[in-house]
Short mmCIF file of C-alpha atoms and ligand atoms in Angstrom, two decimals:
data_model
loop_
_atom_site.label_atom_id
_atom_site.label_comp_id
_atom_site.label_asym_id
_atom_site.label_seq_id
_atom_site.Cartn_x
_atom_site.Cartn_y
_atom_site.Cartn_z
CA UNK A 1 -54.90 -17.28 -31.38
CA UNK A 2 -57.41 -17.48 -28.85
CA UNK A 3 -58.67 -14.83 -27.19
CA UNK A 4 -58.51 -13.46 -23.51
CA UNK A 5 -60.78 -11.47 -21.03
CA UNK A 6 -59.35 -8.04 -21.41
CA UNK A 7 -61.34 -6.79 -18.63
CA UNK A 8 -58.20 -8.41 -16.71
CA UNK A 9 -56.00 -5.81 -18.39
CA UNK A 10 -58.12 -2.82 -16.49
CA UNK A 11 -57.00 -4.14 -13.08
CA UNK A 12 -55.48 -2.37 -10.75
CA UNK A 13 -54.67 -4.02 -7.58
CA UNK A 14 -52.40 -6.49 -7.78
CA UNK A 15 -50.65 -3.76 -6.95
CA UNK A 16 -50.58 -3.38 -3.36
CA UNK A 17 -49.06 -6.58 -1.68
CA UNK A 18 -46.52 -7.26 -4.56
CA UNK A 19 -45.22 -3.74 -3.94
CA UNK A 20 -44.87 -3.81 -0.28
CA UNK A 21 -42.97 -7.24 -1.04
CA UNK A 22 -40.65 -5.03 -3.67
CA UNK A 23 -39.48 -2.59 -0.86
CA UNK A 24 -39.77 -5.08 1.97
CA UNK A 25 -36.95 -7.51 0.08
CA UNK A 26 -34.96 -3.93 -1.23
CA UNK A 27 -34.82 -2.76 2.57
CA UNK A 28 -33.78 -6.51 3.87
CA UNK A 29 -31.32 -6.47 1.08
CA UNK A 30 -29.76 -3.94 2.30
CA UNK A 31 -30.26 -4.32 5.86
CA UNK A 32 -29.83 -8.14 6.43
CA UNK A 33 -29.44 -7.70 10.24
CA UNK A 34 -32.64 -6.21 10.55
CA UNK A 35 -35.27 -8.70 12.15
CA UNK A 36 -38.75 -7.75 10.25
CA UNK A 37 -41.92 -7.35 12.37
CA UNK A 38 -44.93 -8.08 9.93
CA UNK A 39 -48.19 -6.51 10.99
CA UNK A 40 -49.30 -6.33 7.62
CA UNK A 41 -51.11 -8.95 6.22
CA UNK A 42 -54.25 -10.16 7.11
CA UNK A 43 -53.57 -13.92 7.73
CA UNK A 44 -54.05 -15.59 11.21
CA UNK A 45 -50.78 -16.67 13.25
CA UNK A 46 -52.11 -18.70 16.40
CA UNK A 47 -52.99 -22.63 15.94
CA UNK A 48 -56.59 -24.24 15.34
CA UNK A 49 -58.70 -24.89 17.85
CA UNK A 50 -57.65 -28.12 19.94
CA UNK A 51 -61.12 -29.58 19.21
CA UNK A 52 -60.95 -28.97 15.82
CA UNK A 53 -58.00 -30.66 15.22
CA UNK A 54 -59.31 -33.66 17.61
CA UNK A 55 -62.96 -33.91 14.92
CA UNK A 56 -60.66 -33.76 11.85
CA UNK A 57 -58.46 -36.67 12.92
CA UNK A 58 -61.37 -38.92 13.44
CA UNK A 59 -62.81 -37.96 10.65
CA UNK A 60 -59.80 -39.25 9.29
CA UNK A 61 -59.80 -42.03 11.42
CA UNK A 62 -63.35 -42.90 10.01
CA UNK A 63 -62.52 -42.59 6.45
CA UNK A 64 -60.03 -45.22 6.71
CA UNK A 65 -62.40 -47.78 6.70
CA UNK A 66 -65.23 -48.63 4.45
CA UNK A 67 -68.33 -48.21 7.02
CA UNK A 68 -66.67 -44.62 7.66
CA UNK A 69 -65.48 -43.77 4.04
CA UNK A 70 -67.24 -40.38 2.73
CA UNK A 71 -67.24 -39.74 -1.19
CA UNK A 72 -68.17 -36.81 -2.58
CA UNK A 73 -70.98 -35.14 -0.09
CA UNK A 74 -73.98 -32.25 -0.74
CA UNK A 75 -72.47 -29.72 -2.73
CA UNK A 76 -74.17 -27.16 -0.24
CA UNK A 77 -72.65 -29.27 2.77
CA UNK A 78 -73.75 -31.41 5.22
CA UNK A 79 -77.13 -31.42 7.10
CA UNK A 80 -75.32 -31.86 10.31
CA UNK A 81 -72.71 -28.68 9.80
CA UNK A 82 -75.90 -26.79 8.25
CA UNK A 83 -77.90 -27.31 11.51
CA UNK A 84 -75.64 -26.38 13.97
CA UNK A 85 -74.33 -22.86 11.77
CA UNK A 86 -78.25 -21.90 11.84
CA UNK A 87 -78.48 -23.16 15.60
CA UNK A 88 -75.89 -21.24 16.96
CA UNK A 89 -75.18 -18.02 14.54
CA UNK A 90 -78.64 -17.21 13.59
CA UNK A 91 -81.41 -18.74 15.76
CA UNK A 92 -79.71 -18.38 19.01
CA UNK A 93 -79.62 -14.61 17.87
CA UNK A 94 -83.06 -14.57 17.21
CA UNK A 95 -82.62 -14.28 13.22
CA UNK A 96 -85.01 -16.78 11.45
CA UNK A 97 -82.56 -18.51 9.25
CA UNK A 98 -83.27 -21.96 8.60
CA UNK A 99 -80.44 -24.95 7.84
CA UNK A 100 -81.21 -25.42 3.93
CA UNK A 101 -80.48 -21.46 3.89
CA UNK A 102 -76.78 -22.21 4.58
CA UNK A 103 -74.88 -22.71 1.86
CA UNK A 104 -71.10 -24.35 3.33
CA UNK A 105 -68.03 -23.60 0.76
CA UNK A 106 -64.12 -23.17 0.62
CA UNK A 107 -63.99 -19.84 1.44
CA UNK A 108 -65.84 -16.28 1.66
CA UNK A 109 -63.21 -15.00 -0.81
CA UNK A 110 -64.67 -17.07 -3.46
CA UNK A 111 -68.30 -16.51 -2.31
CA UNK A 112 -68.14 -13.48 -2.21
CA UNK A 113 -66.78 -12.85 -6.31
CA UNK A 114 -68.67 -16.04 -7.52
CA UNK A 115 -71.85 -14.38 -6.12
CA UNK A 116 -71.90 -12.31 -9.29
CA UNK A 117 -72.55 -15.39 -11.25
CA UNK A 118 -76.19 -15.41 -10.51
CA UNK A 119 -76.52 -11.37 -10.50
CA UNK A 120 -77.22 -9.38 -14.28
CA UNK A 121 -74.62 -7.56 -15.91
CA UNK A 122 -76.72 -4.01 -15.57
CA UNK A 123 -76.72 -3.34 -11.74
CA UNK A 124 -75.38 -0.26 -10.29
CA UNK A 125 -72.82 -1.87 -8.09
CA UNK A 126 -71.44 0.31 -4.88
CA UNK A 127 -68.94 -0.56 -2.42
CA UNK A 128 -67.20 1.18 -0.02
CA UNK A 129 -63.93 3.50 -0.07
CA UNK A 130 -61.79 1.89 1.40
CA UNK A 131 -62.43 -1.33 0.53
CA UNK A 132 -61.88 -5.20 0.64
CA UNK A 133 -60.26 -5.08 -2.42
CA UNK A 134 -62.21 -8.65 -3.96
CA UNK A 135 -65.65 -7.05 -4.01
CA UNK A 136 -64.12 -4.48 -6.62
CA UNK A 137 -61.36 -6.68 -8.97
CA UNK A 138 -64.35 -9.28 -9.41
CA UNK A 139 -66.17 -6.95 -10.96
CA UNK A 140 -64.01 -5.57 -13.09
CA UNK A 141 -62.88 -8.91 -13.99
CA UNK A 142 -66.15 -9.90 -14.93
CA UNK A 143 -67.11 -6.89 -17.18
CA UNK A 144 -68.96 -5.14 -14.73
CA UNK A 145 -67.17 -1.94 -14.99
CA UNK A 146 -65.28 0.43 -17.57
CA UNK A 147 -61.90 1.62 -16.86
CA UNK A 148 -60.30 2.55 -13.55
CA UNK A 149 -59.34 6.39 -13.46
CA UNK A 150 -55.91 8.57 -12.56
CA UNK A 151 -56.94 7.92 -8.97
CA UNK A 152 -57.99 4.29 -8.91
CA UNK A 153 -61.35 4.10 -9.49
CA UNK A 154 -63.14 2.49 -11.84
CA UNK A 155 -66.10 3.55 -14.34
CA UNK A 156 -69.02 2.56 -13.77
CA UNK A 157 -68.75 1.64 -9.58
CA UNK A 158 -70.59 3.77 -7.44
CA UNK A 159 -67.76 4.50 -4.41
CA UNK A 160 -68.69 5.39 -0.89
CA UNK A 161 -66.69 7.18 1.28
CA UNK A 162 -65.43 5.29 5.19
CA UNK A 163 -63.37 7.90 6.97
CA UNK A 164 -62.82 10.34 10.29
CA UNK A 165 -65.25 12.73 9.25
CA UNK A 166 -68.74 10.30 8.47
CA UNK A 167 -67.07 8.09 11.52
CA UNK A 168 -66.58 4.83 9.56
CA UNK A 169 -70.43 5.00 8.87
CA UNK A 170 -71.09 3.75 5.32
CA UNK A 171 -73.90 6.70 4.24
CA UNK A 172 -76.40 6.03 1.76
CA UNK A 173 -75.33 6.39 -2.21
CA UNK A 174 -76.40 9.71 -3.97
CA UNK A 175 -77.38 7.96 -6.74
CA UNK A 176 -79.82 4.71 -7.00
CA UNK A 177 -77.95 1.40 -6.75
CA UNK A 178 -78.99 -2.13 -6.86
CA UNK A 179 -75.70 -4.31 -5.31
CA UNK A 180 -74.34 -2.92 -1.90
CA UNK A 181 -71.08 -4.72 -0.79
CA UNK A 182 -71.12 -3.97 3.03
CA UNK A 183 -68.35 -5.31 5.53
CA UNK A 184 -68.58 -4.99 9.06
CA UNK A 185 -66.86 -5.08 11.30
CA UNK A 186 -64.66 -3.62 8.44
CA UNK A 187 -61.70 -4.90 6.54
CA UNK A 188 -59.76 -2.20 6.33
CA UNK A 189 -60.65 0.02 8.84
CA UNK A 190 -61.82 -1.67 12.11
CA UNK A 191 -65.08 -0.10 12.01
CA UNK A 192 -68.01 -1.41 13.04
CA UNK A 193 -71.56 -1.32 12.29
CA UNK A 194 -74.32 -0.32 14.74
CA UNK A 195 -78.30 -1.56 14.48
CA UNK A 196 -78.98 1.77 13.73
CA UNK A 197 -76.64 1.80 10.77
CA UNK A 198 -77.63 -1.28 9.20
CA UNK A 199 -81.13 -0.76 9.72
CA UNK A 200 -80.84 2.48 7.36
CA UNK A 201 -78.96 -0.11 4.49
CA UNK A 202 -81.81 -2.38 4.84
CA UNK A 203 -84.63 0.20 4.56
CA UNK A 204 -82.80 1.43 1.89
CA UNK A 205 -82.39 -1.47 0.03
CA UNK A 206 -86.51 -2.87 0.77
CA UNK A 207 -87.09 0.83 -0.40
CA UNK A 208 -84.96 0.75 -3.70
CA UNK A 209 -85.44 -3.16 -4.64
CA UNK A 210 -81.45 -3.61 -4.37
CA UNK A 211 -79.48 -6.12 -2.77
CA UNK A 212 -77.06 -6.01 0.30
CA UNK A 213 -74.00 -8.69 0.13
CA UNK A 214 -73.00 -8.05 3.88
CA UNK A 215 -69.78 -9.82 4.69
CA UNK A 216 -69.57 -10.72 8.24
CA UNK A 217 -66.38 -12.35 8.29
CA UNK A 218 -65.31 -10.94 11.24
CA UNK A 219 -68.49 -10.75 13.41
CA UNK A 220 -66.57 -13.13 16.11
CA UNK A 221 -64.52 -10.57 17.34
CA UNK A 222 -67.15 -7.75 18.45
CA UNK A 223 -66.73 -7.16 22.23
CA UNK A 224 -69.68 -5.10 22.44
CA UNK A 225 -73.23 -7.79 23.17
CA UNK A 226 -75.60 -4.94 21.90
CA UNK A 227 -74.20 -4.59 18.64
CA UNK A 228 -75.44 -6.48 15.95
CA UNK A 229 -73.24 -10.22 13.97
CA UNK A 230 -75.66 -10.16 11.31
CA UNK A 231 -77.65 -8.42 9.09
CA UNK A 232 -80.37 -10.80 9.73
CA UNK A 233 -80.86 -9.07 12.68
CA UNK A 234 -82.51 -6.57 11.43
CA UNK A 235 -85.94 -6.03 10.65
CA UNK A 236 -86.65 -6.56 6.64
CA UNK A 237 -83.40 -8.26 5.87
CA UNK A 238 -84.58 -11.65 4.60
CA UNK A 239 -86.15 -9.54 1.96
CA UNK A 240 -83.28 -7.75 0.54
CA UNK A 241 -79.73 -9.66 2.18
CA UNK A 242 -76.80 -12.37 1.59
CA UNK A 243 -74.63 -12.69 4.44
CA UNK A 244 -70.98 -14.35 3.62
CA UNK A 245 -69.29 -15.84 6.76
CA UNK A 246 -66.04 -18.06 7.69
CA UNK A 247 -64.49 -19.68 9.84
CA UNK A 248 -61.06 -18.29 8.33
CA UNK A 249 -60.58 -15.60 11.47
CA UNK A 250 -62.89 -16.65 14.03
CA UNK A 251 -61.60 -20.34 14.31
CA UNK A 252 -58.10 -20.03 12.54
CA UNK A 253 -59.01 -21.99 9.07
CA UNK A 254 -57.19 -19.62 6.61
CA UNK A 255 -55.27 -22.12 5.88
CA UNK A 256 -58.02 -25.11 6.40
CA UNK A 257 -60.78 -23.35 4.38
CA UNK A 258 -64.48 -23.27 5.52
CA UNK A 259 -66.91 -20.80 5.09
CA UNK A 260 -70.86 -19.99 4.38
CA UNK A 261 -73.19 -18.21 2.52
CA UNK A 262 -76.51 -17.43 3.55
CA UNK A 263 -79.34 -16.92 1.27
CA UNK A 264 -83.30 -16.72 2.50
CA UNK A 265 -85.92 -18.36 0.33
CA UNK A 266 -87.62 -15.26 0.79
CA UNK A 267 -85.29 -13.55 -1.62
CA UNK A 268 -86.27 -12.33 -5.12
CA UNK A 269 -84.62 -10.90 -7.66
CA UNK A 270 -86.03 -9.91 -10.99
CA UNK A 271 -85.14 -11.11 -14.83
CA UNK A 272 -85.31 -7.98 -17.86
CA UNK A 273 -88.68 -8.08 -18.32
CA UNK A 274 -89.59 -8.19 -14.66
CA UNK A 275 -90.69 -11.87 -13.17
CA UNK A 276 -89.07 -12.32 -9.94
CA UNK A 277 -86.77 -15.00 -9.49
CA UNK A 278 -85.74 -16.44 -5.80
CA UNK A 279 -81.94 -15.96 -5.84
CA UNK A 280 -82.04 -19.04 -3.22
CA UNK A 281 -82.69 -21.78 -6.32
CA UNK A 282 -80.23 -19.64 -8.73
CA UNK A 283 -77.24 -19.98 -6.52
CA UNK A 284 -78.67 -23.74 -5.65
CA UNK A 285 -78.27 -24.13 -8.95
CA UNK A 286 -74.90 -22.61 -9.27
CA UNK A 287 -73.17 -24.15 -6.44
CA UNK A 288 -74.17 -27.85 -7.59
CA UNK A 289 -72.91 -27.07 -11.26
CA UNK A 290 -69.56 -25.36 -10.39
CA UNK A 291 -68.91 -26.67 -6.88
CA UNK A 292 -68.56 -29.84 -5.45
CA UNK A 293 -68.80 -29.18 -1.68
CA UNK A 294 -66.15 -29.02 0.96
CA UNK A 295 -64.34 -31.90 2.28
CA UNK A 296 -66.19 -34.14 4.68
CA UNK A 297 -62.56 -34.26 7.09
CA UNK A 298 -62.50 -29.98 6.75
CA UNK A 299 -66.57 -29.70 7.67
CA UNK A 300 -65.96 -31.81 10.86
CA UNK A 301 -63.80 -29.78 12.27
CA UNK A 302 -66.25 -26.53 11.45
CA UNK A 303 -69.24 -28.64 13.14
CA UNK A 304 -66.16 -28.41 16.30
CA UNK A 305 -66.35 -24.84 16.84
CA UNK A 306 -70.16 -25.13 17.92
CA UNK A 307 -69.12 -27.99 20.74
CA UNK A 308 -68.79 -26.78 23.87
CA UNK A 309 -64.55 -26.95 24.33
CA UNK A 310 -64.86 -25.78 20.48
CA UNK A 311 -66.70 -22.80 21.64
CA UNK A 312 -64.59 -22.04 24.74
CA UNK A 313 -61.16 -22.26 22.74
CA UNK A 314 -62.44 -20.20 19.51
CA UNK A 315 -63.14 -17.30 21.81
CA UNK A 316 -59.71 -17.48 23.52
CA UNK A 317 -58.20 -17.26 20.36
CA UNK A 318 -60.70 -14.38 19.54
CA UNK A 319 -59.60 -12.83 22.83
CA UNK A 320 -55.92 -13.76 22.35
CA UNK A 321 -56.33 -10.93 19.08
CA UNK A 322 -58.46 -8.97 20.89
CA UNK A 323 -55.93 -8.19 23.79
CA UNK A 324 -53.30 -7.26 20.57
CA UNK A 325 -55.81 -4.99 19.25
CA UNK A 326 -56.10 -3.17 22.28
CA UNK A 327 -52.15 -2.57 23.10
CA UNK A 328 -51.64 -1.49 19.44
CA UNK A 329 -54.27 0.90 19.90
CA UNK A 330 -53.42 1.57 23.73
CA UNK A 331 -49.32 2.36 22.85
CA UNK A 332 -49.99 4.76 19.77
CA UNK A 333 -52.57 6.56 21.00
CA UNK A 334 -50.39 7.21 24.58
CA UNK A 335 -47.73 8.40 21.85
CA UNK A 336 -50.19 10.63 20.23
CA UNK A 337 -51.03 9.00 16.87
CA UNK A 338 -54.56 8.70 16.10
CA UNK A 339 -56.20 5.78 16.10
CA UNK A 340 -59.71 4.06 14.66
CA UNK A 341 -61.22 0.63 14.47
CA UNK A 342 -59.31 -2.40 16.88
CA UNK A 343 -61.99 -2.22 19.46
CA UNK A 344 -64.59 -4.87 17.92
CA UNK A 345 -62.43 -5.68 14.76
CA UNK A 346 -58.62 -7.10 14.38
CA UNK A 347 -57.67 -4.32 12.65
CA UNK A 348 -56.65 -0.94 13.92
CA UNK A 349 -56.56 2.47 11.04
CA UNK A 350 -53.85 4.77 11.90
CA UNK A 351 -53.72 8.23 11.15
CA UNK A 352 -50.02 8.86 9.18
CA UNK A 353 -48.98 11.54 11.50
CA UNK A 354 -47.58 15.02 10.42
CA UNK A 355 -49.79 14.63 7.06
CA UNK A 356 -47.65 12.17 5.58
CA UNK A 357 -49.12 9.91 2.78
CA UNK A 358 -49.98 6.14 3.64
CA UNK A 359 -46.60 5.25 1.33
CA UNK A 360 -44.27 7.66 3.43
CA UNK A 361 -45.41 6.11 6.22
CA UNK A 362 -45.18 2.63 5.38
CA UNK A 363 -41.60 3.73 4.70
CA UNK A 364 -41.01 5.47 7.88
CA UNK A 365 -41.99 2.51 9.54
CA UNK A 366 -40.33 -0.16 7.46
CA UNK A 367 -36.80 1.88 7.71
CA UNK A 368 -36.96 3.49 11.49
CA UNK A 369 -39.19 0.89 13.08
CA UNK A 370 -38.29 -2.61 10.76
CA UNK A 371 -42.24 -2.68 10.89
CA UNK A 372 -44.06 -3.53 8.04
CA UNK A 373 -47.81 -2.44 7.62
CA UNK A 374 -49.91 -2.17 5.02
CA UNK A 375 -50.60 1.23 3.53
CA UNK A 376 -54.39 2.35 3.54
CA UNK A 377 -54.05 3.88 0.13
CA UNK A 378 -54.45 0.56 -1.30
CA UNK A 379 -57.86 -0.11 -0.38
CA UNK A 380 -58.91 2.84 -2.23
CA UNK A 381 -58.49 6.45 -2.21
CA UNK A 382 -60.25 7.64 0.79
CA UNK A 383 -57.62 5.00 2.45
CA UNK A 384 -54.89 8.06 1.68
CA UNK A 385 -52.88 9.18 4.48
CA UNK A 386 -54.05 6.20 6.10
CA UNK A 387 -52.64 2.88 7.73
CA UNK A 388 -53.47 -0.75 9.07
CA UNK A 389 -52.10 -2.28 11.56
CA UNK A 390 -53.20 -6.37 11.90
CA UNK A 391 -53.39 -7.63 14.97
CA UNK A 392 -52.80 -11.15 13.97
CA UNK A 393 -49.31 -12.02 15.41
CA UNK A 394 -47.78 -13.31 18.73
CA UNK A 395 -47.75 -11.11 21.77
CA UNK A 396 -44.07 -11.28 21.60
CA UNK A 397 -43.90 -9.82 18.33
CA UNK A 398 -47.16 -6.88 19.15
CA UNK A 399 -45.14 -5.78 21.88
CA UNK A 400 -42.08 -5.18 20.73
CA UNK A 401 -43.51 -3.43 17.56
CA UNK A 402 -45.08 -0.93 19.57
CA UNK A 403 -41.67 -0.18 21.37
CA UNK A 404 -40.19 0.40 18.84
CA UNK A 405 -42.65 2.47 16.60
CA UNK A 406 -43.14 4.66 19.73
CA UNK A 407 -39.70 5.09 20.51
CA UNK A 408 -39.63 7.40 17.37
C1 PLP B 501 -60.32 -12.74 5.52
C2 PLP B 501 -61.55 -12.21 4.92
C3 PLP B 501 -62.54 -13.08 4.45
C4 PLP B 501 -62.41 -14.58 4.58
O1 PLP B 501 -62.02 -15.15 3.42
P1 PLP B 501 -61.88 -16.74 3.30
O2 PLP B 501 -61.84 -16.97 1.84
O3 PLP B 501 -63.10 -17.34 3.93
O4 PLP B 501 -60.62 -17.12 4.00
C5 PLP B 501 -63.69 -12.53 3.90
N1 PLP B 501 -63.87 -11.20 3.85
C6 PLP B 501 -62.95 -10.34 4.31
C7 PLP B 501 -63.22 -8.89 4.25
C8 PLP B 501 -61.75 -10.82 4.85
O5 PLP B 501 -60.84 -9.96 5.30
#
């Protein structure tokens, strides 16, 4: 019979979203007049950007004809869509990245795990507690760690703490590591990450010859102009860095797909017996073997957000979240719940009041409230006791969620 990957039988999650389903369809079950407000899942609600919409159907409209038609196109995207990501998300920042540095795919999700491909099987791997829970299941999937413990955690992963006490401030790792997954502004929590903070990650890593992946999927919505979108932006980063963005949250493409990888020439890593090895060419390498670029229709409408009525309408839609952020975090904290993140981040961490565990509150919620959220324990267990609240979802629907979770 053939044989499977049994590091698939040490996983874990999986476990999270299929069990808020289980007592999300048990309570409607029983409750069928009860109208469900989901603030759980993080998944855009508003529609794309008009000018996105207007590039993809001439694309279209071009590939109808045989001067127009587009067949398969550079599996790291085209020139044009390269360009104008470096243009306007690095150089206008003042980050040296160039074009062929810009690696366009389907998704960050799918960076992000198939990064490992190019990475050796012997790094000490750290991510953050809680966490995005990809970084973590795509390394167990691909052998990179032993067992996960009573609690969760897996053998083998070096786990760094996010909570109340270090202020959402990812502190450096006891021990020596090699592969940092960083994410900021933070899935789950709402954090976000100062110069200050990343500048200590980057030293560290230039120090310790390890590698940051810094996920910056949700750079679009920081409020704050001082603060820092990319890791790029600081001193020493081309050196020791891979930034994954998308256009999944900023521009709504969940559901479009269309994302990027950055990785500078500059960067080396090293083989067993020590040559050094530009990751750049590996990953060249990797995307042109496994991946055959993203559809020509799809990276039109990317090269949209960068026009000028693209630009205008992605940051009212931005915005449009923003404003949800801020009444979710304005109505609880009036009501005296304690609140984190949701300032340059869609997210906002709740304290489960009275000590209650993220589960009983999740339950609270779902049963007093008809509020579904998603229970911080299942991003890892310094998420315990903890709570997310999305703030992807119409104004209507924010609103009347807060009523109603206050009015308890
Ligand atoms: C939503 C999200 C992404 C984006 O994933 P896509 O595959 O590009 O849709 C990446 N990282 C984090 C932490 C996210 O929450």
């Amino acid at each position: 019979m053939v044989q499977i990957n049994s590091n698939y039988l040490k996983l874990k999650a999986g476990y999270l979203f299929p069990e808020i389903s289980r007592r999300v369809n048990a309570f409607s079950e029983a409750n069928p007049q009860a109208s469900l407000i989901r603030l759980g899942i993080g998944d855009v609600t508003e529609p794309l950007p008009q000018a996105c919409c207007q590039a993809m159907k001439d694309a279209v409209d071009e590939m109808e004809n045989s001067s127009g038609f587009h067949g398969y196109g550079p599996e790291q995207g085209y020139p044009w869509l390269r360009e104008a990501i470096a243009k306007n998300d690095f150089q206008a920042r003042g980050c040296q990245i160039s074009a062929d540095e810009i690696f366009v795919s389907d998704g960050s999700k799918c960076d992000s795990s198939n990064i490992l491909d190019i990475l050796g099987e012997d790094n000490q791997i750290a991510v953050t507690d809680p966490v995005y829970p990809v970084y973590v299941d795509s390394n167990v999937m691909s052998g990179r760690t032993g067992d996960a413990d009573q609690a969760g955690q897996y053998e083998g992963l070096s786990y760094i703490p996010l909570n109340s006490e270090n202020g959402f401030e990812a502190e450096l790792p006891l021990e020596p590591v090699d592969l940092i997954y960083l994410c900021f502004p933070n899935n789950p929590t709402g954090a976000v990450a100062s110069r200050e903070h990343l500048a200590k990650w980057v030293n560290y890593a230039n120090q310790n010859n390890a590698l940051i992946l810094f996920d910056a999927a949700y750079e679009a919505f920081i409020q704050d102009p001082l603060l820092p979108h990319s890791i790029f932006e600081i001193d020493g980063s081309r050196n020791c860095a891979i930034e994954f963005r998308s256009f999944s949250k900023k521009a709504g493409f969940t559901g479009t797909r269309c994302a990027y990888t950055v990785i500078p020439k500059s960067l080396q890593g090293s083989t067993s017996n020590g040559t050094e090895i530009d990751l750049w060419t590996l990953w060249n390498r990797r995307q042109s073997t496994k991946f055959n670029g993203v559809s020509y229709i799809v990276q039109r409408g990317a090269e949209a957000v960068y026009s000028l009525s693209g630009q205008k309408q992605t940051e009212k839609l931005v915005s449009f979240y923003m404003e949800n952020a801020s009444i979710i975090r304005k109505e609880l904290s009036s009501a005296g719940y304690t609140v984190f993140g949701g300032e340059h981040a869609p997210y906002v961490w709740i304290e489960a009041p009275k000590g209650q565990s993220s589960w009983q509150f999740f339950d609270f919620l779902l049963q007093k409230a008809n509020v579904v959220g998603t229970p911080g324990s299942g991003f890892g267990t310094a998420g315990e006791g903890y709570f997310r609240l999305s703030a992807f979802n119409s104004r209507e629907n924010v609103e009347e969620a807060m009523q109603r979770i206050i009015s308890f």
